[in-house]
Amino acid sequence: MIRISIRKKLQLAGGNGQLNIDTELPDRSFTALYGPSGAGKTTLLRIIAGLLQPEQGIIEVNGKTWLNTSKKINLPPQKRNIGFVFQDYALFPNMTVLENLLYAQPSNGIQTKADELLNKMGLQNLAHQKPALLSGGQKQRVALARALMRQPEILLLDEPLSALDDTTRQHLQAELQNLHQQYHLTTLLVSHHVPEIYKLAQRVIHIDAGQVIQSGSPAQVFNLHDALQGINLIGEVVNVSADEVEILARQNLIRIKPSLQTTGLALGDKVSIHAADLSLQKLS
């Protein structure tokens, strides 16, 4: 269990404000931070990572105190077991892919961990390339692999996929979900993309002007409901299983039983759907 209680002054568009967060993250949970730019989401990630110190705050991770301002406890970033993935990748340009990973490993680490992650992320053939020669998706895979080198207790993701094209973004969403489960991570994601949050997160914390507006499941926070009838909608496939296909369209969550119409649909596909008779057509 991760306990976070933070008070931090913020510069908001309308003037001075304060970040007020009191929350708990269950172990191995996937939580999304949602809200407008400047709401305090990235500030919260940086405080958890130890890159910023609040005026008042407590952070306790699985019984260990990382921050307690009243007791003057503030562990430096290197003593907090976190992985941090930034929107702009933040890779070292003068290092190869492998060197970027090895730089992040604990002092007693061995290269086999880097080799395992390179293989898992499909980067083994790029191990000796430098970041300038990589695509955006490859750079983000390197950043993810580097963040996992320390086997973090918390994985912090600051809009890691927002700069990617739709196809690459969908592939990396699936990889993120798999990594979260395989490495038993507690993950905190900043994202503005509602379908992405719905696909990945179990819980959403909605922040605006430094305050928690609402928290709950994606369906609760975004007021999603099952659409039973309606007009033609453009939607995105957010879940495909043997039992049903789920499509998110205009804040309507539409569930369709598998049929010839749904054959070949995959996560992220855009479809046109007529909610009255649940007929749909994949868009190119």
Coordinates of N, CA, C and O in Angstrom, one line a residue, residues 35-217:
G35 N -6.7 15.2 -16.0 CA -7.1 16.6 -15.7 C -6.4 17.5 -16.7 O -5.5 17.1 -17.5
P36 N -6.8 18.8 -16.7 CA -6.2 19.7 -17.7 C -4.7 20.0 -17.4 O -4.2 19.7 -16.3
S37 N -4.1 20.5 -18.4 CA -2.7 20.9 -18.3 C -2.5 21.9 -17.2 O -3.4 22.8 -17.0
G38 N -1.5 21.8 -16.3 CA -1.3 22.7 -15.2 C -2.1 22.4 -14.0 O -2.0 23.1 -13.0
A39 N -2.7 21.2 -14.0 CA -3.6 20.9 -12.8 C -2.7 20.4 -11.6 O -3.2 20.4 -10.5
G40 N -1.5 19.9 -11.9 CA -0.6 19.5 -10.8 C -0.3 18.0 -10.9 O 0.4 17.4 -10.0
K41 N -0.6 17.4 -12.0 CA -0.4 15.9 -12.2 C 1.1 15.6 -12.3 O 1.6 14.7 -11.6
T42 N 1.9 16.3 -13.1 CA 3.3 16.1 -13.2 C 4.0 16.5 -12.0 O 5.0 15.8 -11.5
T43 N 3.6 17.5 -11.3 CA 4.1 17.9 -10.0 C 4.0 16.8 -9.0 O 5.0 16.5 -8.3
L44 N 2.9 16.1 -9.0 CA 2.7 15.0 -8.1 C 3.7 13.9 -8.4 O 4.3 13.3 -7.5
L45 N 3.9 13.6 -9.6 CA 4.8 12.5 -10.0 C 6.2 12.9 -9.6 O 7.0 12.0 -9.0
R46 N 6.6 14.1 -9.8 CA 8.0 14.6 -9.4 C 8.2 14.6 -7.9 O 9.3 14.3 -7.4
I47 N 7.1 14.9 -7.1 CA 7.2 14.8 -5.7 C 7.4 13.3 -5.2 O 8.3 13.0 -4.4
I48 N 6.6 12.4 -5.8 CA 6.8 11.0 -5.5 C 8.2 10.5 -5.8 O 8.8 9.7 -5.1
A49 N 8.8 11.0 -6.9 CA 10.1 10.6 -7.4 C 11.2 11.2 -6.5 O 12.4 10.8 -6.6
G50 N 10.9 12.3 -5.8 CA 11.9 12.9 -5.0 C 12.6 14.1 -5.7 O 13.6 14.6 -5.3
L51 N 12.0 14.5 -6.9 CA 12.6 15.5 -7.7 C 12.1 16.9 -7.2 O 12.7 17.9 -7.6
L52 N 11.0 16.9 -6.5 CA 10.5 18.2 -5.9 C 10.1 17.9 -4.4 O 9.7 16.7 -4.1
Q53 N 10.2 18.9 -3.6 CA 9.8 18.7 -2.2 C 8.6 19.6 -1.9 O 8.6 20.8 -2.2
P54 N 7.5 19.0 -1.3 CA 6.4 19.9 -1.0 C 6.6 20.6 0.3 O 7.5 20.3 1.1
E55 N 5.8 21.6 0.6 CA 5.9 22.3 1.9 C 5.5 21.4 3.0 O 6.0 21.5 4.1
Q56 N 4.5 20.6 2.8 CA 4.1 19.6 3.7 C 3.8 18.3 3.0 O 3.3 18.3 1.9
G57 N 4.2 17.1 3.6 CA 3.8 15.9 2.9 C 4.3 14.7 3.6 O 5.3 14.7 4.4
I58 N 3.7 13.6 3.3 CA 4.0 12.2 3.7 C 3.9 11.3 2.5 O 2.9 11.3 1.8
I59 N 4.9 10.5 2.3 CA 4.8 9.4 1.3 C 5.3 8.1 2.0 O 6.5 8.1 2.4
E60 N 4.5 7.1 2.1 CA 4.9 5.9 2.7 C 4.6 4.8 1.7 O 3.5 4.7 1.1
V61 N 5.6 4.0 1.4 CA 5.5 2.9 0.4 C 5.8 1.6 1.1 O 6.9 1.3 1.5
N62 N 4.8 0.8 1.2 CA 4.9 -0.6 1.7 C 5.6 -0.6 3.1 O 6.5 -1.4 3.3
G63 N 5.2 0.3 3.9 CA 5.7 0.4 5.3 C 7.0 1.2 5.4 O 7.5 1.4 6.6
K64 N 7.6 1.7 4.3 CA 8.8 2.5 4.4 C 8.4 4.0 4.1 O 7.6 4.3 3.3
T65 N 9.1 4.9 4.9 CA 8.8 6.3 4.8 C 9.8 6.9 3.8 O 11.0 6.9 4.0
W66 N 9.3 7.4 2.7 CA 10.1 8.1 1.7 C 10.1 9.6 2.0 O 11.1 10.3 1.7
L67 N 9.0 10.1 2.5 CA 8.9 11.6 2.8 C 8.1 11.8 4.0 O 7.0 11.2 4.2
N68 N 8.6 12.6 5.0 CA 7.8 13.0 6.1 C 8.3 14.4 6.5 O 9.4 14.5 7.2
T69 N 7.7 15.5 6.0 CA 8.3 16.8 6.2 C 8.3 17.2 7.7 O 9.3 17.9 8.1
S70 N 7.4 16.7 8.5 CA 7.4 17.1 9.9 C 8.5 16.4 10.6 O 9.0 16.9 11.7
K71 N 9.0 15.2 10.1 CA 10.1 14.5 10.8 C 11.4 14.8 10.0 O 12.4 14.1 10.3
K72 N 11.3 15.7 9.0 CA 12.5 16.0 8.2 C 13.1 14.8 7.5 O 14.3 14.6 7.4
I73 N 12.3 13.9 7.0 CA 12.7 12.8 6.2 C 12.4 13.1 4.8 O 11.2 13.4 4.4
N74 N 13.4 12.9 3.9 CA 13.2 13.2 2.5 C 14.2 12.4 1.7 O 15.3 12.9 1.5
L75 N 13.9 11.1 1.4 CA 14.9 10.3 0.7 C 15.2 10.9 -0.7 O 14.3 11.3 -1.4
P76 N 16.5 10.9 -1.1 CA 16.8 11.4 -2.4 C 16.3 10.4 -3.5 O 16.0 9.2 -3.2
P77 N 16.2 10.8 -4.7 CA 15.6 10.0 -5.8 C 16.3 8.6 -5.9 O 15.6 7.6 -6.1
Q78 N 17.6 8.6 -5.7 CA 18.3 7.3 -5.9 C 18.0 6.3 -4.8 O 18.3 5.1 -5.0
K79 N 17.4 6.7 -3.7 CA 17.0 5.8 -2.6 C 15.5 5.5 -2.7 O 15.0 4.8 -1.8
R80 N 14.8 6.0 -3.6 CA 13.4 5.7 -3.8 C 13.3 4.7 -5.0 O 13.8 5.0 -6.1
N81 N 12.7 3.6 -4.7 CA 12.7 2.5 -5.8 C 11.6 2.8 -6.8 O 10.5 2.2 -6.7
I82 N 11.9 3.8 -7.7 CA 10.9 4.2 -8.7 C 11.5 4.0 -10.1 O 12.7 4.0 -10.3
G83 N 10.6 3.8 -11.1 CA 11.0 4.0 -12.5 C 10.2 5.1 -13.0 O 9.0 5.2 -12.7
F84 N 10.8 6.0 -13.8 CA 10.1 7.2 -14.3 C 10.3 7.2 -15.8 O 11.4 7.2 -16.3
V85 N 9.1 7.3 -16.5 CA 9.2 7.4 -18.0 C 8.6 8.7 -18.4 O 7.4 9.0 -18.0
F86 N 9.3 9.5 -19.1 CA 8.9 10.9 -19.5 C 8.4 10.9 -20.9 O 8.7 10.1 -21.7
Q87 N 7.6 11.9 -21.2 CA 7.0 12.1 -22.5 C 8.1 12.2 -23.6 O 8.0 11.7 -24.7
D88 N 9.2 12.9 -23.2 CA 10.2 13.2 -24.2 C 11.4 12.2 -24.1 O 12.5 12.4 -24.6
Y89 N 11.1 11.0 -23.5 CA 12.0 9.9 -23.4 C 13.2 10.1 -22.5 O 13.6 9.2 -21.7
A90 N 13.9 11.3 -22.5 CA 15.0 11.6 -21.6 C 16.1 10.5 -21.7 O 16.7 10.2 -20.7
L91 N 16.4 10.1 -22.9 CA 17.5 9.1 -23.1 C 18.8 9.9 -23.2 O 18.8 11.0 -23.6
F92 N 19.9 9.2 -22.8 CA 21.2 9.9 -23.0 C 21.7 9.7 -24.4 O 21.9 8.6 -24.9
P93 N 21.8 10.8 -25.2 CA 22.1 10.7 -26.6 C 23.5 10.1 -26.9 O 23.6 9.6 -28.0
N94 N 24.4 10.3 -26.0 CA 25.8 9.8 -26.3 C 26.0 8.3 -25.9 O 27.0 7.8 -26.1
M95 N 24.9 7.7 -25.4 CA 25.0 6.3 -25.0 C 24.2 5.4 -26.0 O 23.1 5.8 -26.5
T96 N 24.6 4.2 -26.1 CA 23.8 3.2 -26.9 C 22.6 2.8 -26.1 O 22.4 3.1 -24.9
V97 N 21.7 2.0 -26.7 CA 20.5 1.5 -26.0 C 20.9 0.7 -24.8 O 20.4 0.9 -23.7
L98 N 21.8 -0.2 -25.0 CA 22.3 -1.1 -23.9 C 22.9 -0.2 -22.8 O 22.7 -0.4 -21.6
E99 N 23.7 0.8 -23.2 CA 24.4 1.6 -22.2 C 23.4 2.4 -21.4 O 23.5 2.7 -20.2
N100 N 22.3 2.9 -22.0 CA 21.2 3.6 -21.3 C 20.6 2.7 -20.3 O 20.3 3.2 -19.2
L101 N 20.4 1.4 -20.6 CA 19.8 0.5 -19.6 C 20.8 0.2 -18.5 O 20.4 0.2 -17.3
L102 N 22.1 0.0 -18.8 CA 23.0 -0.4 -17.8 C 23.3 0.8 -16.8 O 23.6 0.6 -15.7
Y103 N 23.2 2.0 -17.4 CA 23.4 3.2 -16.5 C 22.3 3.2 -15.4 O 22.6 3.7 -14.3
A104 N 21.2 2.7 -15.6 CA 20.1 2.7 -14.7 C 20.1 1.6 -13.7 O 19.3 1.6 -12.7
Q105 N 20.9 0.6 -13.9 CA 20.8 -0.6 -13.0 C 21.5 -0.3 -11.7 O 22.4 0.5 -11.6
P106 N 21.1 -1.1 -10.6 CA 21.7 -0.9 -9.3 C 23.2 -1.3 -9.5 O 23.6 -2.0 -10.4
S107 N 24.0 -0.8 -8.5 CA 25.4 -1.0 -8.6 C 25.8 -2.5 -8.6 O 26.9 -2.8 -9.1
N108 N 25.0 -3.3 -8.0 CA 25.3 -4.7 -7.9 C 24.6 -5.5 -9.0 O 24.5 -6.7 -9.0
G109 N 24.0 -4.8 -10.0 CA 23.3 -5.5 -11.1 C 24.2 -6.2 -12.1 O 25.4 -6.0 -12.1
I110 N 23.6 -7.0 -12.9 CA 24.3 -7.8 -13.9 C 23.6 -7.5 -15.2 O 22.4 -7.2 -15.3
Q111 N 24.4 -7.7 -16.3 CA 23.8 -7.4 -17.6 C 22.7 -8.3 -18.0 O 21.9 -7.9 -18.9
T112 N 22.5 -9.4 -17.4 CA 21.5 -10.3 -17.9 C 20.1 -9.7 -17.7 O 19.2 -10.0 -18.5
K113 N 19.9 -8.8 -16.7 CA 18.7 -8.1 -16.6 C 18.4 -7.2 -17.8 O 17.3 -7.1 -18.3
A114 N 19.4 -6.5 -18.3 CA 19.3 -5.7 -19.5 C 19.0 -6.5 -20.7 O 18.1 -6.2 -21.5
D115 N 19.6 -7.6 -20.8 CA 19.4 -8.5 -21.9 C 18.0 -9.0 -21.9 O 17.3 -9.1 -23.0
E116 N 17.5 -9.4 -20.7 CA 16.1 -9.8 -20.6 C 15.1 -8.8 -21.1 O 14.1 -9.1 -21.8
L117 N 15.3 -7.5 -20.6 CA 14.4 -6.5 -21.0 C 14.5 -6.1 -22.5 O 13.5 -5.8 -23.1
L118 N 15.7 -6.1 -23.0 CA 15.9 -5.8 -24.5 C 15.1 -6.9 -25.3 O 14.5 -6.5 -26.3
N119 N 15.2 -8.1 -24.9 CA 14.5 -9.2 -25.6 C 13.0 -9.0 -25.4 O 12.2 -9.1 -26.4
K120 N 12.5 -8.7 -24.2 CA 11.1 -8.6 -24.0 C 10.5 -7.4 -24.8 O 9.3 -7.5 -25.2
M121 N 11.3 -6.3 -24.9 CA 10.8 -5.2 -25.6 C 11.1 -5.2 -27.1 O 10.8 -4.2 -27.8
G122 N 11.7 -6.3 -27.6 CA 12.0 -6.4 -29.0 C 13.1 -5.4 -29.5 O 13.1 -4.9 -30.6
L123 N 14.0 -5.2 -28.6 CA 15.1 -4.2 -28.9 C 16.5 -4.8 -29.0 O 17.5 -4.1 -29.1
Q124 N 16.5 -6.2 -29.0 CA 17.8 -6.8 -28.9 C 18.7 -6.5 -30.2 O 19.9 -6.4 -30.0
N125 N 18.1 -6.3 -31.3 CA 18.8 -5.9 -32.5 C 19.3 -4.5 -32.5 O 20.0 -4.0 -33.4
L126 N 18.8 -3.7 -31.6 CA 19.1 -2.3 -31.5 C 20.0 -1.9 -30.3 O 20.3 -0.7 -30.0
A127 N 20.5 -2.9 -29.7 CA 21.3 -2.7 -28.4 C 22.4 -1.8 -28.6 O 22.8 -1.0 -27.6
H128 N 23.1 -1.8 -29.7 CA 24.3 -0.9 -29.9 C 24.0 0.3 -30.8 O 25.0 1.0 -31.2
Q129 N 22.7 0.6 -31.0 CA 22.4 1.9 -31.7 C 22.2 3.0 -30.6 O 21.9 2.8 -29.5
K130 N 22.4 4.2 -31.1 CA 22.2 5.4 -30.3 C 20.8 5.9 -30.5 O 20.2 5.7 -31.6
P131 N 20.2 6.7 -29.6 CA 18.8 7.1 -29.7 C 18.5 7.9 -30.9 O 17.4 7.8 -31.4
A132 N 19.5 8.6 -31.5 CA 19.2 9.5 -32.7 C 18.7 8.6 -33.8 O 18.1 9.1 -34.8
L133 N 19.1 7.4 -33.9 CA 18.8 6.5 -35.0 C 17.5 5.7 -34.8 O 17.1 4.9 -35.6
L134 N 16.8 5.9 -33.7 CA 15.6 5.2 -33.3 C 14.3 5.9 -33.6 O 14.3 7.2 -33.6
S135 N 13.3 5.2 -33.9 CA 11.9 5.8 -34.1 C 11.4 6.2 -32.7 O 11.9 5.8 -31.6
G136 N 10.3 7.0 -32.7 CA 9.7 7.4 -31.5 C 9.2 6.2 -30.6 O 9.4 6.2 -29.4
G137 N 8.6 5.2 -31.3 CA 8.2 4.0 -30.5 C 9.3 3.3 -30.0 O 9.3 2.8 -28.8
Q138 N 10.4 3.2 -30.7 CA 11.6 2.5 -30.2 C 12.2 3.2 -29.0 O 12.6 2.6 -28.0
K139 N 12.3 4.5 -29.1 CA 12.8 5.3 -28.0 C 12.0 5.1 -26.7 O 12.5 5.0 -25.6
Q140 N 10.7 5.1 -26.9 CA 9.8 4.9 -25.7 C 10.0 3.5 -25.1 O 9.9 3.3 -23.9
R141 N 10.2 2.5 -26.0 CA 10.5 1.2 -25.5 C 11.8 1.1 -24.7 O 11.8 0.5 -23.6
V142 N 12.8 1.9 -25.2 CA 14.0 1.9 -24.4 C 13.8 2.6 -23.1 O 14.3 2.2 -22.0
A143 N 13.0 3.7 -23.1 CA 12.7 4.4 -21.8 C 12.0 3.5 -20.8 O 12.3 3.5 -19.6
L144 N 11.1 2.7 -21.3 CA 10.3 1.8 -20.5 C 11.3 0.7 -19.9 O 11.2 0.4 -18.7
A145 N 12.1 0.2 -20.8 CA 13.0 -0.9 -20.3 C 14.0 -0.3 -19.3 O 14.3 -0.9 -18.3
R146 N 14.5 0.9 -19.5 CA 15.4 1.6 -18.5 C 14.7 1.8 -17.2 O 15.3 1.5 -16.1
A147 N 13.4 2.2 -17.2 CA 12.7 2.4 -16.0 C 12.5 1.1 -15.2 O 12.4 1.1 -14.0
L148 N 12.5 0.0 -15.9 CA 12.3 -1.3 -15.2 C 13.6 -2.0 -14.7 O 13.5 -3.0 -14.0
M149 N 14.7 -1.4 -15.0 CA 16.0 -2.0 -14.7 C 16.2 -2.2 -13.1 O 16.8 -3.1 -12.7
R150 N 15.6 -1.3 -12.4 CA 15.7 -1.3 -10.9 C 14.6 -2.1 -10.2 O 14.5 -2.1 -9.0
Q151 N 13.8 -2.8 -11.1 CA 12.6 -3.5 -10.5 C 11.9 -2.6 -9.5 O 11.8 -2.9 -8.3
P152 N 11.3 -1.5 -10.0 CA 10.7 -0.5 -9.2 C 9.5 -0.9 -8.4 O 8.7 -1.7 -8.9
E153 N 9.3 -0.3 -7.2 CA 8.1 -0.5 -6.5 C 6.9 0.3 -7.1 O 5.8 -0.1 -7.1
I154 N 7.3 1.5 -7.7 CA 6.3 2.3 -8.4 C 6.9 2.7 -9.7 O 8.0 3.1 -9.9
L155 N 6.0 2.5 -10.8 CA 6.4 3.0 -12.1 C 5.6 4.2 -12.4 O 4.3 4.2 -12.4
L156 N 6.3 5.4 -12.7 CA 5.6 6.6 -12.9 C 5.7 6.9 -14.4 O 6.8 6.9 -15.0
L157 N 4.6 7.2 -15.0 CA 4.5 7.4 -16.5 C 3.9 8.8 -16.7 O 2.7 9.0 -16.5
D158 N 4.7 9.7 -17.3 CA 4.2 11.1 -17.5 C 3.9 11.2 -19.0 O 4.7 11.6 -19.8
E159 N 2.6 11.0 -19.4 CA 2.1 11.0 -20.8 C 3.1 10.4 -21.7 O 3.6 11.0 -22.7
P160 N 3.5 9.1 -21.5 CA 4.6 8.5 -22.2 C 4.2 8.2 -23.7 O 5.2 8.1 -24.5
L161 N 3.0 8.2 -24.0 CA 2.6 7.8 -25.4 C 2.0 8.9 -26.2 O 1.6 8.7 -27.4
S162 N 1.9 10.1 -25.7 CA 1.1 11.2 -26.3 C 1.7 11.7 -27.6 O 1.0 12.2 -28.5
A163 N 3.0 11.5 -27.8 CA 3.7 12.0 -29.0 C 3.8 11.0 -30.1 O 4.3 11.2 -31.2
L164 N 3.2 9.8 -29.9 CA 3.3 8.7 -30.8 C 2.1 8.6 -31.8 O 1.0 9.1 -31.4
D165 N 2.3 8.0 -32.9 CA 1.1 7.8 -33.8 C 0.2 6.8 -33.3 O 0.6 6.0 -32.4
D166 N -1.0 6.7 -33.8 CA -2.1 5.8 -33.2 C -1.7 4.4 -33.2 O -1.9 3.7 -32.2
T167 N -1.1 3.9 -34.3 CA -0.7 2.5 -34.3 C 0.3 2.1 -33.3 O 0.2 1.2 -32.5
T168 N 1.4 2.9 -33.2 CA 2.5 2.7 -32.2 C 1.9 2.8 -30.8 O 2.3 2.1 -29.9
R169 N 1.1 3.8 -30.6 CA 0.5 4.1 -29.3 C -0.3 2.8 -28.8 O -0.2 2.4 -27.7
Q170 N -1.1 2.2 -29.7 CA -1.9 1.1 -29.4 C -1.0 -0.1 -29.0 O -1.3 -0.9 -28.1
H171 N 0.1 -0.3 -29.8 CA 1.0 -1.4 -29.5 C 1.6 -1.2 -28.1 O 1.7 -2.2 -27.3
L172 N 2.0 0.0 -27.8 CA 2.7 0.3 -26.5 C 1.7 0.2 -25.4 O 2.1 -0.1 -24.3
Q173 N 0.5 0.6 -25.6 CA -0.5 0.4 -24.6 C -0.6 -1.1 -24.1 O -0.6 -1.4 -22.9
A174 N -0.6 -2.0 -25.1 CA -0.7 -3.4 -24.8 C 0.6 -3.8 -24.1 O 0.5 -4.6 -23.1
E175 N 1.7 -3.3 -24.5 CA 3.0 -3.7 -23.8 C 3.0 -3.2 -22.4 O 3.5 -3.9 -21.5
L176 N 2.5 -2.0 -22.2 CA 2.5 -1.4 -20.8 C 1.6 -2.3 -19.9 O 2.0 -2.6 -18.8
Q177 N 0.5 -2.7 -20.4 CA -0.4 -3.5 -19.6 C 0.3 -4.9 -19.3 O 0.2 -5.3 -18.1
N178 N 1.0 -5.5 -20.3 CA 1.7 -6.7 -20.0 C 2.8 -6.5 -19.0 O 3.0 -7.4 -18.1
L179 N 3.6 -5.4 -19.2 CA 4.7 -5.2 -18.2 C 4.2 -5.0 -16.8 O 4.8 -5.4 -15.9
H180 N 3.1 -4.2 -16.7 CA 2.5 -4.0 -15.4 C 2.2 -5.3 -14.7 O 2.4 -5.4 -13.5
Q181 N 1.6 -6.2 -15.4 CA 1.2 -7.5 -14.8 C 2.4 -8.4 -14.6 O 2.5 -9.0 -13.5
Q182 N 3.3 -8.5 -15.6 CA 4.4 -9.4 -15.5 C 5.4 -9.0 -14.4 O 5.9 -9.9 -13.7
Y183 N 5.6 -7.7 -14.2 CA 6.5 -7.3 -13.1 C 5.9 -6.9 -11.8 O 6.5 -6.3 -10.9
H184 N 4.6 -7.1 -11.7 CA 3.8 -6.9 -10.5 C 4.0 -5.4 -10.0 O 4.4 -5.2 -8.8
L185 N 3.8 -4.5 -10.9 CA 4.1 -3.1 -10.6 C 2.9 -2.4 -10.0 O 1.8 -2.8 -10.2
T186 N 3.2 -1.3 -9.3 CA 2.2 -0.3 -8.9 C 2.5 0.8 -9.9 O 3.6 1.4 -9.8
T187 N 1.5 1.1 -10.7 CA 1.8 2.1 -11.8 C 0.9 3.3 -11.7 O -0.3 3.2 -11.4
L188 N 1.5 4.5 -11.9 CA 0.7 5.7 -11.9 C 1.0 6.4 -13.2 O 2.1 6.8 -13.6
L189 N -0.1 6.6 -14.0 CA 0.0 7.1 -15.4 C -0.7 8.5 -15.5 O -1.8 8.6 -15.1
V190 N 0.0 9.5 -16.1 CA -0.6 10.7 -16.4 C -1.1 10.6 -17.9 O -0.2 10.3 -18.8
S191 N -2.3 10.8 -18.2 CA -2.8 10.7 -19.5 C -4.1 11.6 -19.7 O -4.8 11.8 -18.8
H192 N -4.2 12.2 -20.9 CA -5.4 12.9 -21.3 C -6.4 12.1 -22.2 O -7.4 12.6 -22.6
H193 N -5.9 10.9 -22.5 CA -6.6 10.1 -23.5 C -7.6 9.1 -22.8 O -7.1 8.1 -22.3
V194 N -8.9 9.4 -22.9 CA -9.9 8.6 -22.2 C -9.9 7.1 -22.6 O -9.9 6.2 -21.8
P195 N -9.9 6.8 -23.9 CA -9.8 5.4 -24.3 C -8.5 4.7 -23.7 O -8.6 3.5 -23.3
E196 N -7.4 5.4 -23.7 CA -6.2 4.8 -23.2 C -6.4 4.5 -21.7 O -6.0 3.4 -21.2
I197 N -6.9 5.5 -20.9 CA -7.2 5.3 -19.5 C -8.1 4.1 -19.3 O -7.9 3.3 -18.4
Y198 N -9.2 4.0 -20.1 CA -10.1 3.0 -19.9 C -9.5 1.6 -20.1 O -9.8 0.6 -19.4
K199 N -8.6 1.5 -21.1 CA -8.0 0.2 -21.4 C -7.0 -0.2 -20.4 O -6.8 -1.4 -20.1
L200 N -6.3 0.8 -19.8 CA -5.1 0.5 -18.9 C -5.4 0.5 -17.4 O -5.0 -0.3 -16.6
A201 N -6.2 1.5 -17.0 CA -6.3 1.8 -15.5 C -7.5 1.2 -14.9 O -8.6 1.0 -15.4
Q202 N -7.3 0.8 -13.6 CA -8.3 0.3 -12.8 C -9.0 1.4 -12.0 O -10.2 1.3 -11.7
R203 N -8.3 2.5 -11.9 CA -8.8 3.6 -11.1 C -8.3 4.9 -11.7 O -7.2 5.0 -12.2
V204 N -9.1 6.0 -11.6 CA -8.7 7.3 -12.1 C -8.8 8.3 -11.0 O -9.8 8.3 -10.2
I205 N -7.8 9.2 -10.9 CA -7.9 10.3 -10.0 C -8.0 11.6 -10.8 O -7.0 11.9 -11.6
H206 N -9.1 12.3 -10.8 CA -9.3 13.5 -11.6 C -8.9 14.7 -10.8 O -9.4 15.0 -9.7
I207 N -7.8 15.4 -11.3 CA -7.3 16.6 -10.6 C -7.5 17.8 -11.4 O -7.3 17.8 -12.7
D208 N -8.0 18.9 -10.8 CA -8.1 20.2 -11.5 C -7.7 21.3 -10.5 O -8.1 21.3 -9.3
A209 N -6.8 22.2 -10.9 CA -6.3 23.3 -10.1 C -5.8 22.8 -8.8 O -5.9 23.4 -7.7
G210 N -5.1 21.6 -8.8 CA -4.4 21.1 -7.6 C -5.3 20.3 -6.7 O -4.8 19.8 -5.7
Q211 N -6.6 20.2 -7.0 CA -7.6 19.5 -6.1 C -8.1 18.2 -6.8 O -8.3 18.2 -8.0
V212 N -8.3 17.2 -5.9 CA -9.0 16.0 -6.4 C -10.4 16.3 -6.6 O -11.2 16.5 -5.6
I213 N -10.9 16.2 -7.9 CA -12.3 16.5 -8.2 C -13.1 15.2 -8.0 O -14.2 15.2 -7.4
Q214 N -12.6 14.1 -8.4 CA -13.3 12.8 -8.3 C -12.3 11.7 -8.4 O -11.2 11.8 -9.0
S215 N -12.6 10.5 -7.8 CA -11.8 9.3 -8.0 C -12.7 8.1 -8.1 O -13.8 8.1 -7.5
G216 N -12.3 7.1 -8.8 CA -13.1 5.9 -9.0 C -12.7 5.2 -10.2 O -11.6 5.5 -10.8
S217 N -13.5 4.3 -10.6 CA -13.2 3.5 -11.9 C -13.3 4.5 -13.1 O -14.0 5.5 -13.0

